[in-house]
XYZ file of C-alpha atoms in Angstrom:
338
model
C -90.257 137.407 171.282
C -87.553 140.060 171.361
C -84.814 137.395 171.549
C -86.303 135.495 168.602
C -86.615 138.696 166.579
C -82.992 139.679 167.337
C -81.786 136.206 166.346
C -83.707 136.397 163.076
C -82.194 139.777 162.275
C -78.704 138.435 163.080
C -79.185 135.448 160.771
C -80.437 137.706 157.960
C -77.429 140.004 158.393
C -75.084 137.018 158.437
C -76.549 135.632 155.203
C -76.356 139.079 153.606
C -72.733 139.509 154.681
C -71.906 136.084 153.287
C -73.521 137.007 149.977
C -71.504 140.227 149.855
C -68.281 138.285 150.450
C -69.216 135.836 147.704
C -69.816 138.590 145.184
C -66.345 139.968 145.837
C -64.501 136.695 145.233
C -62.805 136.404 141.849
C -63.205 133.329 139.723
C -60.822 132.072 137.079
C -61.778 130.521 133.751
C -59.208 127.978 132.541
C -58.866 128.954 128.901
C -55.966 126.734 127.823
C -57.310 123.751 125.806
C -54.256 121.707 126.861
C -54.967 121.962 130.591
C -56.909 119.412 132.634
C -59.316 122.044 133.913
C -60.049 123.571 130.503
C -63.471 125.183 130.295
C -64.021 125.351 134.062
C -64.626 128.355 136.283
C -62.705 128.056 139.556
C -63.681 130.391 142.387
C -61.084 131.897 144.707
C -61.180 130.983 148.415
C -62.742 133.382 150.918
C -59.363 133.554 152.665
C -57.841 135.159 149.544
C -60.750 136.203 147.312
C -58.673 138.270 144.881
C -55.981 137.486 142.330
C -54.164 140.684 143.300
C -53.995 142.994 146.285
C -52.803 146.510 146.972
C -51.169 145.052 150.090
C -48.165 143.171 148.729
C -47.818 141.199 151.993
C -51.241 139.585 151.577
C -51.743 136.168 150.047
C -53.399 136.093 146.643
C -55.557 133.568 144.843
C -53.720 131.077 142.630
C -55.130 128.482 140.285
C -53.304 125.569 138.681
C -55.419 124.800 135.628
C -53.515 121.563 135.084
C -54.344 120.175 138.523
C -56.555 117.044 138.659
C -58.660 118.614 141.433
C -59.224 121.986 139.722
C -59.192 124.054 142.911
C -57.788 127.427 143.912
C -55.440 128.105 146.811
C -53.771 131.002 148.635
C -50.111 131.845 148.203
C -47.580 134.580 148.866
C -46.047 136.044 145.719
C -42.430 135.431 146.639
C -40.064 132.500 146.050
C -40.515 129.411 148.179
C -36.988 128.080 148.587
C -38.406 124.746 149.748
C -40.681 124.307 146.737
C -40.138 122.684 143.319
C -38.389 124.860 140.762
C -36.424 126.846 143.348
C -32.769 127.890 143.285
C -31.531 129.536 146.487
C -28.599 129.737 148.866
C -25.228 128.437 147.619
C -26.984 127.245 145.188
C -29.455 124.639 146.343
C -31.964 123.529 143.725
C -35.221 121.653 144.058
C -36.069 120.007 140.763
C -39.375 119.527 139.042
C -39.225 116.017 140.503
C -39.076 117.460 144.040
C -35.518 116.213 144.680
C -32.993 118.532 146.363
C -29.535 118.879 144.824
C -26.608 121.300 144.780
C -24.818 122.607 141.709
C -21.784 124.717 142.555
C -20.680 125.880 139.125
C -17.798 128.318 139.296
C -17.359 131.948 140.268
C -17.759 134.548 137.480
C -19.023 131.999 134.961
C -22.409 131.383 133.324
C -24.443 128.185 133.237
C -27.597 127.031 131.485
C -30.332 126.557 134.082
C -33.127 125.825 131.603
C -32.747 125.213 127.882
C -35.621 124.386 125.549
C -36.171 125.064 121.871
C -38.119 128.253 122.648
C -36.658 129.285 126.021
C -33.167 129.741 127.452
C -32.497 130.766 131.066
C -28.898 131.172 132.200
C -27.455 132.008 135.585
C -24.325 134.015 136.359
C -22.531 132.635 139.401
C -20.494 134.763 141.782
C -18.338 133.312 144.495
C -15.669 133.426 147.103
C -12.870 130.984 147.861
C -11.242 131.365 151.295
C -7.629 130.292 151.703
C -7.273 126.549 151.968
C -10.461 125.621 150.101
C -10.439 123.606 146.888
C -13.608 125.122 145.404
C -15.619 128.356 145.390
C -18.606 129.090 147.529
C -21.070 130.264 144.867
C -24.377 132.066 144.515
C -26.597 133.023 141.552
C -26.110 136.748 140.934
C -27.997 137.223 137.644
C -30.440 135.600 135.238
C -30.248 135.937 131.460
C -33.318 134.967 129.411
C -33.729 134.383 125.680
C -37.387 134.212 124.681
C -39.401 134.981 121.523
C -36.231 136.265 119.808
C -35.786 138.800 122.609
C -33.391 138.992 125.552
C -34.045 139.970 129.146
C -31.773 140.046 132.165
C -32.011 140.838 135.841
C -29.172 140.964 138.314
C -28.320 141.721 141.915
C -26.191 144.846 142.183
C -22.951 144.412 144.091
C -22.860 146.122 147.498
C -20.302 146.299 150.288
C -22.998 146.241 152.957
C -26.693 145.454 152.764
C -29.345 148.133 153.109
C -33.020 147.121 152.934
C -33.930 150.667 151.926
C -31.894 150.444 148.707
C -33.080 148.573 145.616
C -30.431 146.097 144.487
C -32.087 144.988 141.232
C -30.969 145.906 137.728
C -32.851 145.005 134.521
C -32.228 145.028 130.783
C -34.368 144.262 127.729
C -32.832 143.624 124.304
C -29.525 145.007 125.549
C -30.956 148.301 126.830
C -31.177 149.204 130.524
C -34.707 149.003 131.833
C -36.202 150.974 134.723
C -39.029 149.435 136.744
C -40.319 152.142 139.123
C -39.874 151.335 142.787
C -43.015 150.612 144.759
C -45.091 147.513 145.374
C -47.222 146.438 142.387
C -45.538 148.787 139.917
C -44.977 146.972 136.643
C -43.419 147.090 133.182
C -44.494 145.347 129.956
C -42.476 144.692 126.832
C -43.865 146.319 123.648
C -45.357 142.987 122.527
C -46.791 142.370 126.041
C -45.043 138.986 126.172
C -42.754 139.941 129.082
C -44.003 141.469 132.304
C -42.006 142.592 135.352
C -44.002 143.333 138.496
C -42.643 144.457 141.829
C -44.228 142.569 144.734
C -42.486 144.705 147.361
C -41.205 148.260 147.345
C -37.703 147.011 146.582
C -35.754 143.826 145.834
C -38.641 141.478 144.965
C -40.224 140.957 141.539
C -42.172 138.482 139.455
C -41.170 138.105 135.817
C -43.818 136.560 133.565
C -42.981 135.204 130.122
C -46.336 134.839 128.423
C -47.402 131.211 127.981
C -43.926 129.997 129.008
C -42.786 130.742 132.549
C -43.144 132.735 135.722
C -40.073 133.624 137.776
C -40.320 134.866 141.358
C -37.140 136.638 142.500
C -35.762 138.075 145.740
C -32.403 139.797 146.187
C -30.721 138.946 149.493
C -27.223 139.258 150.994
C -25.061 136.644 152.628
C -25.859 137.440 156.254
C -23.461 137.400 159.174
C -25.377 134.420 160.540
C -24.941 132.522 157.244
C -21.270 133.453 157.216
C -20.796 132.097 160.718
C -22.749 128.866 160.149
C -21.060 127.954 156.849
C -17.661 129.523 157.533
C -17.762 131.474 154.272
C -15.242 134.056 155.572
C -16.950 136.818 153.595
C -14.740 139.906 153.136
C -15.849 143.218 154.608
C -16.188 144.967 151.238
C -18.808 142.640 149.657
C -22.052 141.231 151.072
C -22.447 139.011 147.958
C -25.958 140.162 147.063
C -27.564 137.303 145.138
C -30.881 135.933 143.920
C -33.416 133.619 145.481
C -35.484 132.261 142.611
C -38.481 130.022 142.025
C -39.549 129.049 138.516
C -42.962 127.888 137.310
C -43.132 126.555 133.784
C -46.193 126.375 131.546
C -45.106 124.559 128.385
C -41.786 122.738 128.548
C -40.974 120.116 125.954
C -40.034 116.565 127.048
C -36.458 117.218 125.853
C -35.882 120.281 128.047
C -32.336 120.448 129.454
C -30.214 122.560 131.763
C -29.118 122.229 135.375
C -32.723 122.599 136.558
C -34.615 122.105 133.309
C -33.663 118.449 132.881
C -35.471 117.571 136.123
C -38.722 118.285 134.236
C -38.060 115.555 131.672
C -40.734 112.825 132.056
C -38.174 109.999 132.305
C -35.426 111.880 134.171
C -33.395 109.905 136.715
C -31.898 112.361 139.188
C -28.214 111.570 139.900
C -28.387 113.238 143.320
C -27.638 110.581 145.930
C -30.589 110.073 148.310
C -29.879 110.306 152.017
C -26.818 112.536 151.542
C -26.828 115.786 153.540
C -25.561 117.814 150.565
C -26.147 115.917 147.293
C -23.936 117.623 144.705
C -24.335 117.080 140.957
C -21.734 118.036 138.375
C -21.932 118.858 134.696
C -20.244 122.251 134.597
C -18.701 121.513 131.196
C -22.092 120.548 129.713
C -23.941 123.621 130.929
C -21.333 126.390 130.698
C -22.170 129.300 128.356
C -19.745 132.007 127.306
C -22.071 134.873 128.239
C -25.166 135.543 130.311
C -27.286 135.963 127.174
C -26.015 133.152 124.999
C -27.166 129.617 124.202
C -23.883 128.013 123.179
C -23.439 125.322 125.818
C -22.987 121.676 124.814
C -26.551 120.782 125.853
C -28.317 124.019 124.878
C -31.436 123.574 122.721
C -32.593 127.160 122.257
C -33.003 128.526 118.733
C -34.532 131.916 117.856
C -36.238 130.318 114.860
C -37.844 127.630 117.005
C -38.778 130.251 119.578
C -40.842 132.081 116.992
C -42.311 129.225 114.973
C -42.387 125.890 116.745
C -45.456 124.709 118.626
C -44.514 123.136 121.930
C -45.946 120.063 123.598
C -47.311 121.120 126.975
C -45.872 119.087 129.789
C -46.583 121.125 132.904
C -48.621 124.181 133.770
C -48.063 126.054 136.981
C -50.211 129.173 137.120
C -49.853 132.390 139.097
C -52.580 134.829 138.281
C -52.051 138.204 136.673
C -55.247 140.207 136.861
C -53.806 143.575 135.875
C -54.563 142.771 132.236
C -57.577 140.539 132.859
C -55.649 137.361 132.086
C -53.224 135.008 133.775
C -50.069 134.412 131.767
C -52.306 133.421 128.887
C -53.742 130.413 130.716
C -56.634 131.606 132.822
C -59.016 134.534 132.558
C -59.929 136.315 135.786
C -63.632 136.956 136.159
C -64.782 139.662 138.572
C -68.165 139.216 140.156
């Protein structure tokens, strides 16, 4: 009788504990009428029951409201250099079509990464050309963004040697320097609340959210001695070439979107990268070159401040990372606490 009674108590406690766990799991309401999961509540997994954590190393709940299956999943809040929309290394891109390609650009020049009528994202390339080479080794050092008639930039600060205890990120908004306090989960919002910068580590890692348009996960990293040895970069001793690892998620690109990366999101895009090649390189420097980090004057640039303010866009993709600090997720999903 005692064994049966103990088992019954254990089962009751187990059910109660399960109920407690359930009540703590967030759910997300897909509020965008253009998404496939519109009108549905999607509960977060038990493995990551919250859309945000005080521990920046923990996985958080993510929901893609445009997914056919309408399910949540767990994810770290840092760039995945092997995922679609990424731009890492020297620079290796993975397009919206999932195809890997390299775009070298040129040192100390700017190139249009994404250009749409209401969004422009440029990259500043830095580089190094050892004696005997015919081209630069290049990396993305800064991003310049034009959005809703505003400008925003972030860049990796040059350093002779790398120090993990030093923050190597610099920001600006509408031409003015911007300070985002150090510390995981500290954040800054633009006055109109359409741009958010959130630190996801104490230093050197942020997520930039452009409301209803894009999410950009960014790390600052150096060229390591191991990388230098493997690729024979011959990096000088006075520059560790601090650069960005980036992954983009877009919410509302038009079918005509262009740019080095942006064009891979066109519905009928045929990627020129040769399959089966170890390092498929694509060109187009002349088409995508801009005169400045915050300009949209390349030959293929589509951005217009007037269109950014007034034109309604046709939604093509929606990748969602949740932002529960304001009770909403980039304008696409509302977080519901139980």
